[in-house]
Structure formats: C-alpha cells, structure tokens
mmCIF file of C-alpha atoms in Angstrom:
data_model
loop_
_atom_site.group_PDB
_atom_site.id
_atom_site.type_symbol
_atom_site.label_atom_id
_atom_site.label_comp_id
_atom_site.label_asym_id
_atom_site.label_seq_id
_atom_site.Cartn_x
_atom_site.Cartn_y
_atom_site.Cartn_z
ATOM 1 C CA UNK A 21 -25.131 -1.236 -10.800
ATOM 2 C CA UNK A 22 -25.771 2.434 -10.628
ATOM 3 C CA UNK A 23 -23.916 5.281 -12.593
ATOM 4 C CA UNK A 24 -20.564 6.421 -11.665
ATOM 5 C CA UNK A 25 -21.938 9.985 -13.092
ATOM 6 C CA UNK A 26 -22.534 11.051 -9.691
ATOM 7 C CA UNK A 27 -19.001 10.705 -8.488
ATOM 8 C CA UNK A 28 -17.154 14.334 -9.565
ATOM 9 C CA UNK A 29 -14.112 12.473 -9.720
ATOM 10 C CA UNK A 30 -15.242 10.962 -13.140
ATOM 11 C CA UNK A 31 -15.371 14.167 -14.774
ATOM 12 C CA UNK A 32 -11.689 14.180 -14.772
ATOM 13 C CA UNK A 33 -10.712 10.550 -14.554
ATOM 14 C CA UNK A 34 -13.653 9.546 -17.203
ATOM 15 C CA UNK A 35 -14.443 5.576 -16.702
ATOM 16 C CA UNK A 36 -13.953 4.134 -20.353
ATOM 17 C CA UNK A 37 -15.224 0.520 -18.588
ATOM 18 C CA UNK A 38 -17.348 1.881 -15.890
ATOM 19 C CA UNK A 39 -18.835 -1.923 -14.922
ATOM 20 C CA UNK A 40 -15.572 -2.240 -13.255
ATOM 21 C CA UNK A 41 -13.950 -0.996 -9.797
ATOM 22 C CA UNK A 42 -12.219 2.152 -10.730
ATOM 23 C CA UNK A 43 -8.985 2.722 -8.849
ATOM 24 C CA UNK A 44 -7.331 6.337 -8.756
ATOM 25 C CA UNK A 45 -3.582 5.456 -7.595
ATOM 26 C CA UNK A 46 -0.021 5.943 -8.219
ATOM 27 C CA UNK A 47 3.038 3.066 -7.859
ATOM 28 C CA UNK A 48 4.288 4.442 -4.297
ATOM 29 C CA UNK A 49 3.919 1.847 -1.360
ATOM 30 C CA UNK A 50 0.425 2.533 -0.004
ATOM 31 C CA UNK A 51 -0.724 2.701 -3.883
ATOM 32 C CA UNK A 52 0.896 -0.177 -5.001
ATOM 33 C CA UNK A 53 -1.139 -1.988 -1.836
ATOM 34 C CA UNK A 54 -4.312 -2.102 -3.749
ATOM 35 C CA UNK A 55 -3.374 -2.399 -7.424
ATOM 36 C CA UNK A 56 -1.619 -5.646 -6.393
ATOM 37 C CA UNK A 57 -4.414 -6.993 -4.413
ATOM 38 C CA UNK A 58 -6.529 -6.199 -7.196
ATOM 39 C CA UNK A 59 -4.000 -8.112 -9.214
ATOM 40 C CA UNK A 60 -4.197 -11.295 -6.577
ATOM 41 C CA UNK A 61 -8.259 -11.086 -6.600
ATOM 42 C CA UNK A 62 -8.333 -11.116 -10.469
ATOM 43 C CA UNK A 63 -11.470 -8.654 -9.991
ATOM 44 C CA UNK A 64 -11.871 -6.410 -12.663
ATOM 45 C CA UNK A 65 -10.919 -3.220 -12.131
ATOM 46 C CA UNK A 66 -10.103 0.085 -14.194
ATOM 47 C CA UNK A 67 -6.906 2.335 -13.038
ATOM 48 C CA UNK A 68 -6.276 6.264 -13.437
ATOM 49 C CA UNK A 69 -2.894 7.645 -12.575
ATOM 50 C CA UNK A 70 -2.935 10.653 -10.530
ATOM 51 C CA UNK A 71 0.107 12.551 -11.041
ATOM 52 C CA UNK A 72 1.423 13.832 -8.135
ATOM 53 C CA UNK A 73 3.539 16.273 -10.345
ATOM 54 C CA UNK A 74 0.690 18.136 -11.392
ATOM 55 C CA UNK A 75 -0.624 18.126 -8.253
ATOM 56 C CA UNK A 76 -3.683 15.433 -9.132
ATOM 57 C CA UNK A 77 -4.669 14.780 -5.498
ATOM 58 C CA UNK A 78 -5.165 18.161 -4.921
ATOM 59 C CA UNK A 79 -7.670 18.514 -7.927
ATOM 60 C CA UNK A 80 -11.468 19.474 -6.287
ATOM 61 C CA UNK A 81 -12.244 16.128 -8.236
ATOM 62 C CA UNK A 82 -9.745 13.802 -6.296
ATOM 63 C CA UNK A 83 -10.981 15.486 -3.169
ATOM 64 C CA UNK A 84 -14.136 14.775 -3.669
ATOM 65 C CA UNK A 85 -13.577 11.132 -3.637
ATOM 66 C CA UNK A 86 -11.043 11.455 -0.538
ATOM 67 C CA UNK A 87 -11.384 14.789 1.048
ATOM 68 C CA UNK A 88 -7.614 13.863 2.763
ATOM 69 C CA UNK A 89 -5.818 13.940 -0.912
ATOM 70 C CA UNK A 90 -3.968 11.276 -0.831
ATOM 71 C CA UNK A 91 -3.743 8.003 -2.588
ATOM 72 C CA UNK A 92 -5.353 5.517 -3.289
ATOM 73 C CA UNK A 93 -9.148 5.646 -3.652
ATOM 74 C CA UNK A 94 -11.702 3.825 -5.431
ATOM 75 C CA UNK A 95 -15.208 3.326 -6.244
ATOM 76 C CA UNK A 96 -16.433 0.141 -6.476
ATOM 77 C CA UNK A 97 -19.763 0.332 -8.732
ATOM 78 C CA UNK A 98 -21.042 -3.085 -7.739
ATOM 79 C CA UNK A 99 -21.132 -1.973 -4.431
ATOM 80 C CA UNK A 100 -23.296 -3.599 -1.080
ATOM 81 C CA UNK A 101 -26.617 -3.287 -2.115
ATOM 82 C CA UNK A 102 -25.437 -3.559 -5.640
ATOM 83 C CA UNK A 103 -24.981 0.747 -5.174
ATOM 84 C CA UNK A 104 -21.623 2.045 -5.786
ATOM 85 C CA UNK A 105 -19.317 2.654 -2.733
ATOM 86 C CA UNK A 106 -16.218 4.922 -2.993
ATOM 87 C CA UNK A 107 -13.739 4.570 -0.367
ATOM 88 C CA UNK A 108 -10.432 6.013 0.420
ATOM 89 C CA UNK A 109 -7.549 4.837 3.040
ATOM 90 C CA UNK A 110 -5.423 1.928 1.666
ATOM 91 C CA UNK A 111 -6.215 -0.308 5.158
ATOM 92 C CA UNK A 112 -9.986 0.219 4.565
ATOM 93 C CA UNK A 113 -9.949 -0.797 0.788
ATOM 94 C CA UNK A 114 -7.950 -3.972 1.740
ATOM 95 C CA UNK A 115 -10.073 -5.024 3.869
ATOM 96 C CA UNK A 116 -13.423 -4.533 2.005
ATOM 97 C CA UNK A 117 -11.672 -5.954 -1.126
ATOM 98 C CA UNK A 118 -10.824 -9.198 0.600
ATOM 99 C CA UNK A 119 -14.371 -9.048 2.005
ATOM 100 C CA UNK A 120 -15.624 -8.550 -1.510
ATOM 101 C CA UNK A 121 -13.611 -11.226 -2.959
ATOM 102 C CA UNK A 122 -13.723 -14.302 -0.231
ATOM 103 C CA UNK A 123 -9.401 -13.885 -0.410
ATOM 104 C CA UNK A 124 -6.588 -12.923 1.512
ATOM 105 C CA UNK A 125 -8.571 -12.752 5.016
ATOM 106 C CA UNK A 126 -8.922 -15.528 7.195
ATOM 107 C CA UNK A 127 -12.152 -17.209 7.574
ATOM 108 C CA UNK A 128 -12.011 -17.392 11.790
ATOM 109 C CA UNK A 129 -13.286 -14.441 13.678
ATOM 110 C CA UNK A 130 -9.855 -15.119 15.605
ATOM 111 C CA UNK A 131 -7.664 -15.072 13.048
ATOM 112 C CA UNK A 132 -9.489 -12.163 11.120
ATOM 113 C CA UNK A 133 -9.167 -10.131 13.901
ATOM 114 C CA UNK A 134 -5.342 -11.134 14.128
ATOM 115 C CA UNK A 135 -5.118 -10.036 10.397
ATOM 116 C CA UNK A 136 -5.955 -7.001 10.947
ATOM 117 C CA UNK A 137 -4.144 -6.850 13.862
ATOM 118 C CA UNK A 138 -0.989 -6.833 11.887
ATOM 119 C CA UNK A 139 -2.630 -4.302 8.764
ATOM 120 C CA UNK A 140 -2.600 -1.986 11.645
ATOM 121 C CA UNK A 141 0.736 -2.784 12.541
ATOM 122 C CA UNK A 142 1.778 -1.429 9.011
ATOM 123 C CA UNK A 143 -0.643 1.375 8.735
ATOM 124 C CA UNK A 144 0.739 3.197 11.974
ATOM 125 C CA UNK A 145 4.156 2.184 12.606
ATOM 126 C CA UNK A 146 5.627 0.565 9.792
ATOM 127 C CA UNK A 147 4.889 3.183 6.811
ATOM 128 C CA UNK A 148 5.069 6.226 8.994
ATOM 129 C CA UNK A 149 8.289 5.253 10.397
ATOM 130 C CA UNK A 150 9.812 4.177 7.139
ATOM 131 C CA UNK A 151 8.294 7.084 5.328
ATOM 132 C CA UNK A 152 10.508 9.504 7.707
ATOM 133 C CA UNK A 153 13.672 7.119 6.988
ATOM 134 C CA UNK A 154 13.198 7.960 3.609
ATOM 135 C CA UNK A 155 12.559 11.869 4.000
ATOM 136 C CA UNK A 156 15.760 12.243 6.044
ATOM 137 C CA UNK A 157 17.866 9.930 4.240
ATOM 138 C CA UNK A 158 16.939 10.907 0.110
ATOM 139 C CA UNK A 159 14.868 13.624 0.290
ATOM 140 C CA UNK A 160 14.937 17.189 1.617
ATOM 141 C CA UNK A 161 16.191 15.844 5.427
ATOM 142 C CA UNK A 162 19.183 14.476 3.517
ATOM 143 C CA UNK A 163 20.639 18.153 4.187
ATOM 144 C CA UNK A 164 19.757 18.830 7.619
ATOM 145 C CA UNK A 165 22.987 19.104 9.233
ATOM 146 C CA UNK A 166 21.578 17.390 12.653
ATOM 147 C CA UNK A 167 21.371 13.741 11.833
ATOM 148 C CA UNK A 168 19.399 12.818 15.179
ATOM 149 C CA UNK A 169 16.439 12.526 13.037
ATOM 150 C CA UNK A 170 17.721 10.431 10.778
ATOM 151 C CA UNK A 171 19.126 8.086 13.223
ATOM 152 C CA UNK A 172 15.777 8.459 15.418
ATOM 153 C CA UNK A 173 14.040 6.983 12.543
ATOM 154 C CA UNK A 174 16.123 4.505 11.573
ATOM 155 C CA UNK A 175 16.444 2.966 15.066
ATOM 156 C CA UNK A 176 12.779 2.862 15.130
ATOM 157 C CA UNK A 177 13.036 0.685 11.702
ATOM 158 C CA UNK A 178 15.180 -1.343 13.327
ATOM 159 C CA UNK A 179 13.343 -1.922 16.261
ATOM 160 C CA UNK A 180 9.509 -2.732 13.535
ATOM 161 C CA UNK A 181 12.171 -5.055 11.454
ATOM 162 C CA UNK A 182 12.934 -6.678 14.561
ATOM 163 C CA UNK A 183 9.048 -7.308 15.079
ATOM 164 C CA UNK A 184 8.042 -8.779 12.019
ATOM 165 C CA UNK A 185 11.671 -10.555 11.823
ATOM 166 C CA UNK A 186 10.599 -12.525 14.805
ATOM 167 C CA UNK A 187 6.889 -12.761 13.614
ATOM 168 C CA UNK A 188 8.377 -14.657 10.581
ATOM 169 C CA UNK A 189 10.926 -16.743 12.334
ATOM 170 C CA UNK A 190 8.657 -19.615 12.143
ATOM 171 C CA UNK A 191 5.883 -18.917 9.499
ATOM 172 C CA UNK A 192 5.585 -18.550 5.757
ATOM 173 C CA UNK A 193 3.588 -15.307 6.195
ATOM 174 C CA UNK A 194 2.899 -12.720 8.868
ATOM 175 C CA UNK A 195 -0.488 -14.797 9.527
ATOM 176 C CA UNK A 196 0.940 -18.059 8.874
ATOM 177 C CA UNK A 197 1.333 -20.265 5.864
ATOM 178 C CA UNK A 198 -1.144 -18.434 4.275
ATOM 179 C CA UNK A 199 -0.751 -15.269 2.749
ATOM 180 C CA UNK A 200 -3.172 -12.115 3.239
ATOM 181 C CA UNK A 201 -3.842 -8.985 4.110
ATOM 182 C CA UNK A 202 -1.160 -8.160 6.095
ATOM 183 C CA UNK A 203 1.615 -9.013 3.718
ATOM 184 C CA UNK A 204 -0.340 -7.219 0.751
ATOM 185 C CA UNK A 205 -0.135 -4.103 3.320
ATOM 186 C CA UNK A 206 3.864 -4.419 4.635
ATOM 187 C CA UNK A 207 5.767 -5.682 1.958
ATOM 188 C CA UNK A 208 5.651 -2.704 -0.105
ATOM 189 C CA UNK A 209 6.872 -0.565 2.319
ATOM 190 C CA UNK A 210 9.613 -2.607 3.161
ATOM 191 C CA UNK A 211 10.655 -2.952 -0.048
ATOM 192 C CA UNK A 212 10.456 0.678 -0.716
ATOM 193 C CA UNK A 213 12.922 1.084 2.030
ATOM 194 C CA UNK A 214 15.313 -1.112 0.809
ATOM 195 C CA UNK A 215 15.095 0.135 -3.317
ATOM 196 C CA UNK A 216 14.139 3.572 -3.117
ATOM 197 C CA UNK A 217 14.788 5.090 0.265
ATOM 198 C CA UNK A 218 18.135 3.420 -0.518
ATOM 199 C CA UNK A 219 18.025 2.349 3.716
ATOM 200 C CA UNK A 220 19.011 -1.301 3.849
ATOM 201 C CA UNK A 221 22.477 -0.358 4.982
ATOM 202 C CA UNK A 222 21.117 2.107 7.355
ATOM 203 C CA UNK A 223 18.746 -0.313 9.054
ATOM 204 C CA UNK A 224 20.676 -3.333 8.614
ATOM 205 C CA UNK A 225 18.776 -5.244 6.244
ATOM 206 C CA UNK A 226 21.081 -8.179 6.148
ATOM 207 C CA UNK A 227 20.412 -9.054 9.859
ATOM 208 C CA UNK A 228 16.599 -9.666 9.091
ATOM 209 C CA UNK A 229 17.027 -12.979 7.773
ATOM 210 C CA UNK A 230 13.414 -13.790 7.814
ATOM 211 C CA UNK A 231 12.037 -10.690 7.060
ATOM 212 C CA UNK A 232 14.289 -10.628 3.545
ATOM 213 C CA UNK A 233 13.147 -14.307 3.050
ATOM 214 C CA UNK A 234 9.535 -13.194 2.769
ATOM 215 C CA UNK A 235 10.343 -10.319 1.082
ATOM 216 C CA UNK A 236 12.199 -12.239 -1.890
ATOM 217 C CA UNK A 237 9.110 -14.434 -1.943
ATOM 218 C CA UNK A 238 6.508 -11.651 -2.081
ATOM 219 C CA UNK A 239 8.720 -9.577 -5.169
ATOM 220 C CA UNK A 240 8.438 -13.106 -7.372
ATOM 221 C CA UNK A 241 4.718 -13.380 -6.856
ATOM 222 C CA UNK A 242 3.076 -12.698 -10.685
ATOM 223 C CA UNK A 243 0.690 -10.136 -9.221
ATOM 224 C CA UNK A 244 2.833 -8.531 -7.170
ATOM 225 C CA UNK A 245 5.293 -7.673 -10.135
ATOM 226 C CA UNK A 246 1.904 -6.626 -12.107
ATOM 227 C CA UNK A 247 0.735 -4.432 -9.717
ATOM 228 C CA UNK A 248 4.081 -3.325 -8.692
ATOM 229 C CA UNK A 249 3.345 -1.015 -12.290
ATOM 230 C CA UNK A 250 0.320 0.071 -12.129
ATOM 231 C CA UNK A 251 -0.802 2.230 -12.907
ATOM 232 C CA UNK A 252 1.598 3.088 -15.365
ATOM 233 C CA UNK A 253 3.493 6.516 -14.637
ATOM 234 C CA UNK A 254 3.923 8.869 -17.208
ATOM 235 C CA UNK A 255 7.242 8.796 -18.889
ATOM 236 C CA UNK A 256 9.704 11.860 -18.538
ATOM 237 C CA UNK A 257 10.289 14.042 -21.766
#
C-alpha cells in the first residue's frame, strides 16, 4: 500500500487509519449510496464529513480528489496494483467496490451488464428527476408562482415509479432475488423522495405497491440503517 500523502485532500481530511478506504461523503442520497455499500461489504473503510454548509466540496482539497465538487469520493489505498486509486462519481465507486469485494454484482457477463443497466437507470433519470421534485416542491421552486415545473417533474416520477413498479412486480430485487448494485443505487433516492422531499402524495406513492414493498425491505436491512448515518453530520448549535 502506498501513502495517502500524495492525495491534497488529506491535508484537510487527515486519515487517522490510513490502511483503510477513505470515504469523503455526506448522508444525502448519492452519499448515502456508498457508505451503505461499504456497510454491506464489511470492508474497512474510514469516513470524513464534508459539510456542505461551509462549503467543503468547494475546498481546493475536495477538488482535487473530484474536480466536479460533489459528493462522494474516495481513495481506496489498496488499490489495483496494490497503488492507491481515488475515484469520484457514486455509479463508478459502486461498481469498482462490488468489483473489489466479489458482492452485490452478478457473476454472468449477462446479468452484469443488466446490473448496470439499471445503475444507469438511477444515475440519469431517477435522481435527476427526483432531485428537481424536490427543488420545486421544498426548496427555493416551492415559491415559483408557475407550478408547471413542479408538475413536469412529478409526472416524470410518476412515469420512473411506474418503471421500476413493474420491474418489481415479480422479483425480490430490481435484478432478481438477489440484491445488488442497482438497489444500493435507487433506493435512496426513492426514499429521499418520500421522507425529505416530502413527495409521496405528489407522485402517488401508495399506487406503487411493489416499489414500496422493496423499499420497506431495503430501510430494515442492518447496513442500510448504518450507513443511512454516516457519516455523522454535525449537530446544530
């Protein structure tokens, strides 16, 4: 394993186990992605909170890690070739932690492919989409006096809901009976939409019988309520 030294980012976020993958997040959907992977992996990992009230993921430290500023990131000091890798993009660090860890991908070049088929899925339609519910309906877009935004976005939701209702109709999972990737990637977002965005009524939650199955199932998973926490935010005076 090499020395983390290198990275800038560790000036500010210094590693106090620096052996293990360090992850630079915050609880929001796409960060909570990889702390609760992390969680389902059991690999050993380190987390710093950036604070998006002081303006963390702007620091020239976080953007040296992911020039983009946004969360997550991590660098993985056991890296291939035993050399540390950083890597930013919650899809990408999915998919090279279930690489790294043998779990949550399926073994088939098929079915891979179908994995991350549906991580996809979420990365460009599912948390955009849901993001913009959220803006327009509890955030700054609540006051726009024109509501076709709003309504755009929410019959968009519908329509994704829809998707992944019928996707689940008759599996477990997304992928099946086993659970990956692609669950690890969606059901944070959806869950986000019906907590904190405060949208189930908007998008009709209750009509997505399968989807709210799954999701019940995904919130009582032990990792998934770990990670659903880290890392820890700091408390408000």
């Amino acid at each position: 394993m090499s020395e983390l030294s290198t990275y800038p980012i560790t000036r500010k976020w210094p590693p106090r186990h620096p052996d293990r993958i360090q992850l630079y997040s915050l609880p929001t959907p796409n960060g909570v992605k990889v702390s609760i992977m992390l969680e389902e992996t059991g690999l050993p990992y380190e987390p710093h909170l950036v604070d998006f009230d002081s303006s963390d993921q702007k620091s020239p430290e976080f953007l040296s890690l992911n020039p983009n500023g946004k969360i997550p990131a991590i660098i993985d000091p056991d890296g291939p070739g035993r050399a540390p890798l950083g890597l930013f993009e919650s899809g990408a660090i999915l998919i090279y932690l279930a690489e790294k860890s043998g779990l949550f991908m399926p073994k088939g070049p098929a079915r891979r492919h179908h994995a991350i088929q549906w991580l996809m899925f979420q990365m460009s339609a599912i948390g955009p989409m849901f993001g913009q519910v959220g803006f327009f309906n509890k955030f700054a877009g609540k006051d726009y006096e024109d509501k076709r935004p709003l309504q755009r976005y929410v019959e968009e939701s519908k329509r994704l809901l829809g998707v992944l209702d019928r996707q689940l109709s008759e599996r477990t999972w997304i992928m099946g009976d086993d659970y990956s990737i692609a669950d690890i990637s969606t059901f944070p977002w959806i869950s986000n939409l019906v907590g904190f965005y405060d949208a189930a009524p908007l998008v009709g939650m209750a009509d997505f019988i399968h989807v709210t199955r799954a999701l019940h199932a995904f919130g009582m998973r032990p990792a998934v309520i770990r990670g659903n926490a880290i890392p820890k935010r700091i408390a408000s005076p």
